Coordinates of C-alpha atoms in Angstrom, one line a residue:
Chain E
X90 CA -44.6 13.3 -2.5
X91 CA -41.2 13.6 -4.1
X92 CA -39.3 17.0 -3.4
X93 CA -39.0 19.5 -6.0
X94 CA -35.7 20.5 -7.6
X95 CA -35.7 23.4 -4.8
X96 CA -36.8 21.0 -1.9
X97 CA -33.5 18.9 -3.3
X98 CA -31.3 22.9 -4.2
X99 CA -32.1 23.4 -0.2
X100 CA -30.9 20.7 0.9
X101 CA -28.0 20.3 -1.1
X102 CA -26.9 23.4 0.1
X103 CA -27.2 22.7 4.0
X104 CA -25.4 19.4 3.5
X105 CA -22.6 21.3 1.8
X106 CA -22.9 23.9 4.3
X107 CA -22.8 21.6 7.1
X108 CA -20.0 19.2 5.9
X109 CA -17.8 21.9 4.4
X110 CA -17.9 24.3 7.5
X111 CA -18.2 27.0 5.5
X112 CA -21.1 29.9 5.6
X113 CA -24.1 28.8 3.5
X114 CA -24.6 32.7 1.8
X115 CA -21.4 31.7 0.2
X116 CA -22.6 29.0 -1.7
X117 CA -23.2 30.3 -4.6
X118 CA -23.5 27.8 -8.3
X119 CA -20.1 29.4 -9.3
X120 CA -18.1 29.5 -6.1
X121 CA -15.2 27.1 -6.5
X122 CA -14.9 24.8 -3.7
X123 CA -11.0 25.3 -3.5
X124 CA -11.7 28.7 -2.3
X125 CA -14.2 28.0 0.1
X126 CA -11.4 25.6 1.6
X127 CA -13.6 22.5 1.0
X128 CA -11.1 19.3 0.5
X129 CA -11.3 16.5 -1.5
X130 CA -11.9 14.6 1.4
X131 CA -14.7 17.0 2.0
X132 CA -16.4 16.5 -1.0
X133 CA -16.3 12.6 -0.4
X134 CA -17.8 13.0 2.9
X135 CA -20.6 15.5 1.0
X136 CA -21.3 12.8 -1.7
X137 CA -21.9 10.7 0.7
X138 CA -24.2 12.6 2.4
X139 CA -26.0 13.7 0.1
X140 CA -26.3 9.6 -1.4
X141 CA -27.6 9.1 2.5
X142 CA -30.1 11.8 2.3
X143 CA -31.2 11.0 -1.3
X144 CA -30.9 7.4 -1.5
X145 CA -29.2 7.8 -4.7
X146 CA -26.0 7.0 -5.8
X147 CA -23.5 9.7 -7.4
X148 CA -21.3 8.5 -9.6
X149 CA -18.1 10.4 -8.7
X150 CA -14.1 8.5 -8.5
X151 CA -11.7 10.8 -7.2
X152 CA -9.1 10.0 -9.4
X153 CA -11.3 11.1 -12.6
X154 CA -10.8 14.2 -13.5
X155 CA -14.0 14.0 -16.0
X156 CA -16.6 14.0 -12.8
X157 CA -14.3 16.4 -10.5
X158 CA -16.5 18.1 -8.5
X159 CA -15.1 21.6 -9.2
X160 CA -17.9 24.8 -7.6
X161 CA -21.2 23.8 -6.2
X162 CA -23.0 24.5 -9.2
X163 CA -21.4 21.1 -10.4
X164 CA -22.1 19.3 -6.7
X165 CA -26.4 20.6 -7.5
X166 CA -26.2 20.2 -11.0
X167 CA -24.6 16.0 -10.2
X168 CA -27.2 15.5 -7.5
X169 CA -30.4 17.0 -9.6
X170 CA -29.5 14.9 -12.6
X171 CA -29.8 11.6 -10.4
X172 CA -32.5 12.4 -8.4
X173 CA -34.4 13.9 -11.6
X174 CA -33.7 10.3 -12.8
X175 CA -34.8 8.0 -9.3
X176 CA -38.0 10.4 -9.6
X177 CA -38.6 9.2 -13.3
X178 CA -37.8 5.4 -12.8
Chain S
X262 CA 29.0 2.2 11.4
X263 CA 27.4 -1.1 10.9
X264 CA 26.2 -2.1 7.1
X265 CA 23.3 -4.3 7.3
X266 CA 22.9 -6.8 4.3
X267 CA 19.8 -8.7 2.6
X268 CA 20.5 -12.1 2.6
X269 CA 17.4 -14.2 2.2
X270 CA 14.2 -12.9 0.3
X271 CA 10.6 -15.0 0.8
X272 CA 7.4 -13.7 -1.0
X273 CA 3.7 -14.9 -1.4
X274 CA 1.9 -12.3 -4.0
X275 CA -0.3 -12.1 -6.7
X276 CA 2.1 -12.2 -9.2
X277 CA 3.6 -15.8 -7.6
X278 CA 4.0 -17.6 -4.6
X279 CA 7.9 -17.8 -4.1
X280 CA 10.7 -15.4 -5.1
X281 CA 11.3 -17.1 -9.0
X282 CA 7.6 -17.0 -9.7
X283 CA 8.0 -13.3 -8.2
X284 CA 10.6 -12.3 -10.7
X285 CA 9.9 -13.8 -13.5
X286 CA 6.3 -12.2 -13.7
X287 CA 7.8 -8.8 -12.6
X288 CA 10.6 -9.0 -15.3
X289 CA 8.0 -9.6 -17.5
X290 CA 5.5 -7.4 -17.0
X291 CA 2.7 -9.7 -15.9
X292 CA -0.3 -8.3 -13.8
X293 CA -1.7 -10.4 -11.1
X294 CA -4.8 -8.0 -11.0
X295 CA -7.9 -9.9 -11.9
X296 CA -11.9 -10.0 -10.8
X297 CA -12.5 -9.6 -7.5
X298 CA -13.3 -13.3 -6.2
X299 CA -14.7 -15.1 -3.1
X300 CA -17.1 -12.0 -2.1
X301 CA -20.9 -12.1 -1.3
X302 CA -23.4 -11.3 -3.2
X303 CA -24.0 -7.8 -2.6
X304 CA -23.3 -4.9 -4.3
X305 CA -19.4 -3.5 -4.3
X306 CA -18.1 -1.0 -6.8
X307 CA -14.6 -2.4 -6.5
X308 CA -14.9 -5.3 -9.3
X309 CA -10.8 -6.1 -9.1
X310 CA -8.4 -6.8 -7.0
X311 CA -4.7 -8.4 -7.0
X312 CA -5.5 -11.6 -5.0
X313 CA -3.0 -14.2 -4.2
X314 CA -4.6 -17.1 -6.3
X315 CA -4.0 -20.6 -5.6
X316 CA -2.8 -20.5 -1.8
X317 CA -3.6 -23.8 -0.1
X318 CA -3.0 -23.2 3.6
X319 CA -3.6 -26.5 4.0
X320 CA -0.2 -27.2 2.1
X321 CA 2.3 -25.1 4.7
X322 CA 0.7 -25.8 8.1
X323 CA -0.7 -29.0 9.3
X324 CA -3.7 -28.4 10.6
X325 CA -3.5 -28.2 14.8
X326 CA -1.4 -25.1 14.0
X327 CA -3.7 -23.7 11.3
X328 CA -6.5 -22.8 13.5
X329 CA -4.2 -20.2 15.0
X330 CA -3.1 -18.2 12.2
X331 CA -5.2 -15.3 10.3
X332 CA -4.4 -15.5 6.6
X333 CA -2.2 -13.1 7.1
X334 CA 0.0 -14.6 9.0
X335 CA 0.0 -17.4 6.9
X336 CA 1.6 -15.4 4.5
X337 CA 4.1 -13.8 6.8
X338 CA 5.0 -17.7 7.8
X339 CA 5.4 -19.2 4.0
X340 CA 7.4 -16.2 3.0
X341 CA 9.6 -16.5 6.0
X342 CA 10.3 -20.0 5.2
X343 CA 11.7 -19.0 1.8
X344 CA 13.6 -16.0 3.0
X345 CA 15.5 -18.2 5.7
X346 CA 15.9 -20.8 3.4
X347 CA 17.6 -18.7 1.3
X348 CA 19.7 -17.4 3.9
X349 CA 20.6 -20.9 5.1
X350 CA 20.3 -20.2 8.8
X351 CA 19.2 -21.8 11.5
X352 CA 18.7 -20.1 14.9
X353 CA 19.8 -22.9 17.5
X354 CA 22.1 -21.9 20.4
X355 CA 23.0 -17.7 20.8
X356 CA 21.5 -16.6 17.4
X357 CA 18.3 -17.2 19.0
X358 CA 18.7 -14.5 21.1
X359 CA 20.4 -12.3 19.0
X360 CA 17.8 -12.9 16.0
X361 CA 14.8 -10.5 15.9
X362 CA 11.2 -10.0 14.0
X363 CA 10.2 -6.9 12.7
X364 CA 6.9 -7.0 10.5
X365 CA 4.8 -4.1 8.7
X366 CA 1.2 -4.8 9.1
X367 CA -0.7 -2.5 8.1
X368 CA -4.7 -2.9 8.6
X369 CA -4.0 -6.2 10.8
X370 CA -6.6 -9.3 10.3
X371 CA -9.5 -8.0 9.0
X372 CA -11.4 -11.1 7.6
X373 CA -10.8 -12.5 10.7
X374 CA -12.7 -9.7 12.3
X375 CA -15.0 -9.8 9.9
X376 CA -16.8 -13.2 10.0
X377 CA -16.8 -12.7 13.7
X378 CA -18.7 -9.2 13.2
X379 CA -21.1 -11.2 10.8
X380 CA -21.9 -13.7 13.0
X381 CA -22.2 -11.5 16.3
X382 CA -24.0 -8.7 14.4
X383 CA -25.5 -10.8 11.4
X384 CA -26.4 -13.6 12.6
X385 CA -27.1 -13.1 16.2
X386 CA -24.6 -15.4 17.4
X387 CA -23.6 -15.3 21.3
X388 CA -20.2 -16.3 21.5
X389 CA -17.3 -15.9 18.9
X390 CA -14.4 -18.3 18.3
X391 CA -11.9 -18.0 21.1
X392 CA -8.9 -17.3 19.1
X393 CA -10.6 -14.8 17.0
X394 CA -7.8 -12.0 19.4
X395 CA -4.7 -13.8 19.0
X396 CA -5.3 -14.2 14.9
X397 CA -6.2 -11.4 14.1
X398 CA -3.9 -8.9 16.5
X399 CA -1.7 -6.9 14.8
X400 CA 1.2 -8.8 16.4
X401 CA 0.2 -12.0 15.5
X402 CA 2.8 -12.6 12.1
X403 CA 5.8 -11.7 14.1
X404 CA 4.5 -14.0 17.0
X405 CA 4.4 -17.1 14.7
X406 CA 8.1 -16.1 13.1
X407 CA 9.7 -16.0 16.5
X408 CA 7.8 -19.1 17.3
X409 CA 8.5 -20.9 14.2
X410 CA 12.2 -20.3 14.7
X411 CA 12.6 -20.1 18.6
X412 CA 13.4 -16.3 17.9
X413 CA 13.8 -14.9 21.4
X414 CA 15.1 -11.9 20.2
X415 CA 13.4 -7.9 19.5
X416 CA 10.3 -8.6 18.0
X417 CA 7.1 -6.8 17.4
X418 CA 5.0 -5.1 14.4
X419 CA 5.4 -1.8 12.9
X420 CA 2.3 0.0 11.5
X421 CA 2.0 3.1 9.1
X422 CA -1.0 2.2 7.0
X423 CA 0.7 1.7 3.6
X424 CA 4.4 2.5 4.4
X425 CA 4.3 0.0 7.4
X426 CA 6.8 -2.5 6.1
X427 CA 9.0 0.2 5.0
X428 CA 9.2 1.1 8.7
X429 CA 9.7 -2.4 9.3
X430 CA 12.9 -2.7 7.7
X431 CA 13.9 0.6 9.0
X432 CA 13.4 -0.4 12.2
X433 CA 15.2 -3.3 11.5
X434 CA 18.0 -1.5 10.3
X435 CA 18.7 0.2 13.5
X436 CA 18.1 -2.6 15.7
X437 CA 21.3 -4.0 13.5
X438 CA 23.3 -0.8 13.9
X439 CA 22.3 -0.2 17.3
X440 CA 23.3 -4.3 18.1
X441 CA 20.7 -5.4 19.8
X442 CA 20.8 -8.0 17.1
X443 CA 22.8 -9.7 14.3
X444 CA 20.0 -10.9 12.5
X445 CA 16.6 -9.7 11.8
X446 CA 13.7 -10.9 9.3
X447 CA 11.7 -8.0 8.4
X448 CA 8.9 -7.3 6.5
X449 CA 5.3 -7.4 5.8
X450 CA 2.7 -8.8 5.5
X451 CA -1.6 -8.4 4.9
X452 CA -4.7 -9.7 3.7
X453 CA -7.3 -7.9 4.4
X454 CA -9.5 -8.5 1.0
X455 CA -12.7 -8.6 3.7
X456 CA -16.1 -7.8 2.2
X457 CA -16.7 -5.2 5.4
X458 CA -13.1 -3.3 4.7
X459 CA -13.8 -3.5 0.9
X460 CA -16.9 -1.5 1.6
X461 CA -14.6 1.0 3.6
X462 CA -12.3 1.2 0.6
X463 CA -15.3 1.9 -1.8
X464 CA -16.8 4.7 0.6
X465 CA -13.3 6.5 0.0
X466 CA -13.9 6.5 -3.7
X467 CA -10.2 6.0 -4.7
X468 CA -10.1 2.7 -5.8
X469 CA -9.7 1.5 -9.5
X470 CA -12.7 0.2 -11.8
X471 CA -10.4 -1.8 -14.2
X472 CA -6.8 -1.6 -13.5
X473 CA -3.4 -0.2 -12.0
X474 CA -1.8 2.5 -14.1
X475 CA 0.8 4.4 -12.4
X476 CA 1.7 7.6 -13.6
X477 CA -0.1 6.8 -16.6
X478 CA -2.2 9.5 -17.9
X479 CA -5.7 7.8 -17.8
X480 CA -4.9 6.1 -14.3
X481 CA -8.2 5.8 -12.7
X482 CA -7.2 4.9 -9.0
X483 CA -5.5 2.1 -6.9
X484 CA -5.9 -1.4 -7.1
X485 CA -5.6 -3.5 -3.6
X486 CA -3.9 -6.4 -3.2
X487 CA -2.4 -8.9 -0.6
X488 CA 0.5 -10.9 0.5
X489 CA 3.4 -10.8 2.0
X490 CA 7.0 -10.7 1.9
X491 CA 10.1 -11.2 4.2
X492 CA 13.9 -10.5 4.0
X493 CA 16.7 -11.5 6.2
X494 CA 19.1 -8.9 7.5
X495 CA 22.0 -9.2 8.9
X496 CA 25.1 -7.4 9.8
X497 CA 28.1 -7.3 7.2
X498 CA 30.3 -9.1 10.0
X499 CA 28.1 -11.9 10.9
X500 CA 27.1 -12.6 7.3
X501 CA 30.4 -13.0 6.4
X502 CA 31.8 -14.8 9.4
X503 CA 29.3 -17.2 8.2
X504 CA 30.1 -16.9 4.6
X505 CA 26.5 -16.2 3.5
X506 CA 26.1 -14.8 0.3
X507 CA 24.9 -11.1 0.6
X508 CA 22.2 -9.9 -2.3
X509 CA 22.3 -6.1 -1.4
X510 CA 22.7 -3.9 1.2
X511 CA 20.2 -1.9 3.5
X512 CA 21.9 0.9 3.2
X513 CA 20.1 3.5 4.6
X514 CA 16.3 4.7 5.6
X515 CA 14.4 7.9 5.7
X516 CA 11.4 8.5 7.8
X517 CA 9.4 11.5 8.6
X518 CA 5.9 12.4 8.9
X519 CA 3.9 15.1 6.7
X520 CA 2.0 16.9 9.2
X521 CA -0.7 17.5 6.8
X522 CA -3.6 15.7 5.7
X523 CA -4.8 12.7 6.8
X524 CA -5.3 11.4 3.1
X525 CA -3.5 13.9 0.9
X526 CA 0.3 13.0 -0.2
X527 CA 2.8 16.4 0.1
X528 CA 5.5 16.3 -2.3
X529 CA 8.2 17.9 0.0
X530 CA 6.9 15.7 2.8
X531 CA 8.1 12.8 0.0
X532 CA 10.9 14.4 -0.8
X533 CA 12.4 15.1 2.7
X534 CA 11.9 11.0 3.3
X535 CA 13.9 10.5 0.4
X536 CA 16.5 12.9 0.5
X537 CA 16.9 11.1 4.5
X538 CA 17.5 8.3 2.8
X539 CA 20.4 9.4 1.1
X540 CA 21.7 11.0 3.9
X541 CA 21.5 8.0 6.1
X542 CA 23.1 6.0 3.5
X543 CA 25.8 8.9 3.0
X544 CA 25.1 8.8 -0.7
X545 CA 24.3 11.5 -3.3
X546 CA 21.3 12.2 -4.9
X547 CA 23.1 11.0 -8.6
X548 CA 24.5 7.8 -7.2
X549 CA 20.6 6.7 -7.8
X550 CA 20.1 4.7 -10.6
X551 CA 16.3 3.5 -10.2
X552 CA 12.9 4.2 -8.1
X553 CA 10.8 1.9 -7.2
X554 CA 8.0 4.4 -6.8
X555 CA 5.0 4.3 -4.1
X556 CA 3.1 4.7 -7.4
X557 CA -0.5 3.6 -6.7
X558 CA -2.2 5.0 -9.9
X559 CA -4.4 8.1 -7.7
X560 CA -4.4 10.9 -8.9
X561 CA -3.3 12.7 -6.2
X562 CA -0.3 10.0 -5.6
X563 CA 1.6 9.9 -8.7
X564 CA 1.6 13.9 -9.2
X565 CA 2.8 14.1 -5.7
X566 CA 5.7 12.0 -6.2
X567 CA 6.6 13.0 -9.9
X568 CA 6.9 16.4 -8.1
X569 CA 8.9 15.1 -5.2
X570 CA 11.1 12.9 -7.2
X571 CA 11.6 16.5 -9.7
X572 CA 12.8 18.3 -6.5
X573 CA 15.3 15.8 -5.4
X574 CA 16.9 14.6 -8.6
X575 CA 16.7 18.0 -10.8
X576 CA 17.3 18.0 -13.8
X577 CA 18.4 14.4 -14.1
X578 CA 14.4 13.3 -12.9
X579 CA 13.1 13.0 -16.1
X580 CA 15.6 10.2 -17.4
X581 CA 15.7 8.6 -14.2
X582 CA 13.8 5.0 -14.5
X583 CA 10.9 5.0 -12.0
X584 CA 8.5 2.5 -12.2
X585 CA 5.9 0.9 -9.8
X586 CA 5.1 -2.5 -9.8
X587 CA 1.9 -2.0 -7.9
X588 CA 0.8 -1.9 -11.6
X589 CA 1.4 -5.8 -11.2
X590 CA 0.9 -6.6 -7.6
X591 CA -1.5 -4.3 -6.5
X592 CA -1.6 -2.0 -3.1
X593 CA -0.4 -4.6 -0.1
X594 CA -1.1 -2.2 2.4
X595 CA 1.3 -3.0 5.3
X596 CA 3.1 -5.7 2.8
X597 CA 3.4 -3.5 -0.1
X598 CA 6.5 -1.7 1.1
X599 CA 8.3 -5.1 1.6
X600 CA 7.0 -6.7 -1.4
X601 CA 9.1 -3.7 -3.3
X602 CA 12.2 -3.9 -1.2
X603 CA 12.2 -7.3 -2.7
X604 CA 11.2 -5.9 -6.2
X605 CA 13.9 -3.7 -6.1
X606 CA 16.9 -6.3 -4.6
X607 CA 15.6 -8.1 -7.4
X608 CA 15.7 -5.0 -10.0
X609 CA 19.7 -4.9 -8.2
X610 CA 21.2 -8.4 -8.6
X611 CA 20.2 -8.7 -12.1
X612 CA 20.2 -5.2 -13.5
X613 CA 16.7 -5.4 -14.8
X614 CA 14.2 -2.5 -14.3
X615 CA 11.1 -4.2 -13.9
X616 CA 8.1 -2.4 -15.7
X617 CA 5.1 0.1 -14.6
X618 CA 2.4 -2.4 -16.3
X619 CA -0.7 -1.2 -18.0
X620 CA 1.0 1.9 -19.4
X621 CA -1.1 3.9 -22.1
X622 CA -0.2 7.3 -21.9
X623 CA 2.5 9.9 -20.1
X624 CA 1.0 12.5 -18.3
X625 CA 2.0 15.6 -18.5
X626 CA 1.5 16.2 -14.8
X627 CA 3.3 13.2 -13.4
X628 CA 6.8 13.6 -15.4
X629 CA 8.9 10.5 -14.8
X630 CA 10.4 7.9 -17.3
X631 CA 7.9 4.9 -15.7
X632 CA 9.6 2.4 -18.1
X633 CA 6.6 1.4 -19.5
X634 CA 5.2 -2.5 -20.0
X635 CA 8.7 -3.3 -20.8
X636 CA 11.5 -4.5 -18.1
X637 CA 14.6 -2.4 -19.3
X638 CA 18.1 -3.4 -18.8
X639 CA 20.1 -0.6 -16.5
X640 CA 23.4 -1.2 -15.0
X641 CA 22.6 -0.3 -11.5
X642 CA 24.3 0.2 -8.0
X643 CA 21.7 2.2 -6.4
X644 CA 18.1 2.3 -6.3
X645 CA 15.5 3.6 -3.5
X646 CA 11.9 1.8 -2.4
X647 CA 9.5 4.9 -1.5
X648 CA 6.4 4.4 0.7
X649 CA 4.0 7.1 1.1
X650 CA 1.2 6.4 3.7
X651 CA -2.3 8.1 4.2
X652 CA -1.6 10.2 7.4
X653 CA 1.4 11.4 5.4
X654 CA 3.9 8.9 6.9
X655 CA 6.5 7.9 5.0
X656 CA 9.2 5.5 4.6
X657 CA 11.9 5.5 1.5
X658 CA 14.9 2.7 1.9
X659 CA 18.5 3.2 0.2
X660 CA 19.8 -0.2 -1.3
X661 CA 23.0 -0.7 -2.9
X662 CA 24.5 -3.8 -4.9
X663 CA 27.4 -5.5 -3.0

């Protein structure tokens, strides 16, 4: 059975919560991940983690600021969009 | 104090194999950056790559020797061989012993490593070739120069990711003032286009899906590249004892560490390395007339130096030319550094500016005058070669026209 957008919500969150060190009741949509001291290098490691656990692949290039990975609400929204998509295929 | 002058320049890049190729693409603004060739069929989200094209080993080393010697140090071996030629010496009687190596190499020989990991891991082999260690050690490039030459001098390898040749020819620097040498060749050299460390290069999600724009405003990431180049120091005295003809002086280097992030660049970590440069070479920050920039198109890169360039030259920054040709030859790695020293001796003896290539659009953000897809004519006495490494080590030379 394929998860449900919460099954995937869940598990974004402990991957982000994991990777980024950082105290999973603060993981709110809106928090920006510059406050919750999660770095660039972070957010790599999180995509990849997240591809691992998914097997999906995020389309995200650090260098372009049109997919920068700003709160968590744009980490959930990236990953729901191509898993929403693997599901549909 | 001792000067230390250039004397002999040798290069094998994307842009051309030997230094007139070299030039006359740089001064024209011609990228080597191109598909990604000779890769397996597998998926790899890097389609392009600034690959030295047309490189027949076959054509420099006969083939008892050619077994020994990674690509890269092939490379290192053909550019030497220009650079020496140049220079006119030879190293018979007490040079020998007063000559050294010093060579940037900055992720060492990785397809070498590679098809040995395929076979062991991939295809179950037992036993690997038995000089897969000596080709592919870090060491190996300045190993074949001292051999090639009967060098019996200082010589050994500097690494510092992409700022390794940089160190190089700082180390090479001092090995002159210091005299434990007259002469050294210094440099760079790598190719380490593998299909394993491409894979590496992917995962970091920095590299370029069309092209290298420095500093331009839709600059999507870096570009790699290989090659290598070498140039021959040597002291002022025994150059001209010898009558050589000097191209440029080594005038000073600046070295210094970050102590920050393991990939992110610090703009005062950038700007201490230059302004140490300066210092070295006892020259003021307005003597500069040119910077060849690290400039690798990241984001993160190109703000960073903008920034640091900013709080070194003031208010002069923004009409100071600063371009990066890895817009042509891509990022070398450990050979990038020495492949701009000899970019920017070049940019010196002929007063030519060579161009940041693939310029669309200034960015706000990274505020320099990258003399955009044209070469630009500057009377010039001065210039500085910045290297900025991952691990925030960095490495800026001083040169000066003699």
């Amino acid at each position: 059975m394929s998860p449900t957008p919460a099954d995937i919500e869940d598990d974004v969150l402990q991957i982000i919560a994991e990777k980024g060190q950082v105290d999973r009741a603060r993981l709110t949509p809106d928090a920006r991940l510059a406050d919750l001291a999660i770095a660039s290098l972070d957010v790599i490691e999180i995509v990849f983690a997240l591809e691992d656990r998914f097997d999906i692949a995020i389309p995200f290039n650090a260098n372009d600021a049109r997919q920068e990975f700003a709160t968590v609400g744009d980490i959930l929204r990236a990953v729901k969009a191509v898993a929403g998509e693997s599901r549909a295929a | 104090m001792t000067r230390a002058v250039i004397t002999g320049l040798g290069v094998v890049s994307p842009i051309g194999i030997g230094v007139p190729a070299f030039a006359d693409s740089l001064f024209a603004g011609r990228s080597g950056i191109g598909p990604l060739a000779g890769m397996p069929d597998r998926p790899l989200s890097i389609p392009v790559a600034a690959q030295v094209r047309g490189f027949d080993p076959a054509a420099h080393v006969d083939p008892k020797r050619l077994n020994l010697l990674d690509r890269t140090s092939q490379f290192a071996l053909v550019a030497a061989r220009e650079a020496v030629g140049m220079a006119g010496l030879s190293f018979a009687g007490p040079l020998s012993e007063r000559t050294g190596v010093v060579l940037g190499i900055g992720v060492g020989g990785m397809t070498t490593l590679d098809d040995a990991f395929l076979r062991l891991y991939g295809e179950g082999a037992n036993r690997l070739h038995p000089l897969t260690i000596p080709r592919l050690m870090f060491s190996a490039p300045a190993a074949h120069l001292s051999m090639e030459y009967g060098i019996t001098g200082p010589a050994f390898a500097a690494s510092s990711a992409c700022a390794s040749s940089g160190h190089a020819l700082g180390m090479a620097l001092l090995l002159l003032r210091a005299g434990m040498a007259d002469v050294v060749l210094a440099g760079g050299a790598e190719a380490s286009l593998s299909f394993g460390a491409l894979k590496g290069w992917e995962a970091m999600r920095i590299a370029s899906p069309d092209t290298c724009r420095p500093f331009s405003k839709d600059r999507s990431g870096m570009v790699l590249g290989e090659g290598a180049a070498v140039l021959v120091l040597e002291t002022e005295e025994h150059a001209r004892r010898r009558g050589a003809e000097v191209l440029a002086e080594l005038a000073g280097v600046g070295l210094g560490a970050d102590a920050g992030d393991i990939t992110a660049p610090d703009p005062q970590g950038a700007a201490r390395a230059m302004r140490a440069a300066l210092k070295d070479a006892r020259l003021d920050p307005d003597a500069v007339d040119y910077v060849n920039a690290h400039g690798t198109a990241t984001a993160a890169n190109d703000v960073a130096e903008a920034q640091a360039i900013h709080a070194v030259f003031g208010a002069r920054a923004a009409r100071l030319p600063v371009s990066s040709s890895k817009s042509m030859f891509g990022h070398a790695l450990g050979a990038a550094g020495a492949l701009e020293a000899v970019t920017t001796v070049l940019a010196l003896t002929h007063s030519i500016v060579p161009p940041t290539a693939n310029f669309t659009e200034p960015d706000p953000a990274c505020p320099v005058d990258a003399v955009p897809n044209a070469a630009r004519e500057v009377p010039m006495t001065v210039a500085l070669s910045n290297s900025f490494a991952f691990g925030g080590l960095n490495a800026v030379l001083a040169l000066r026209r003699v």
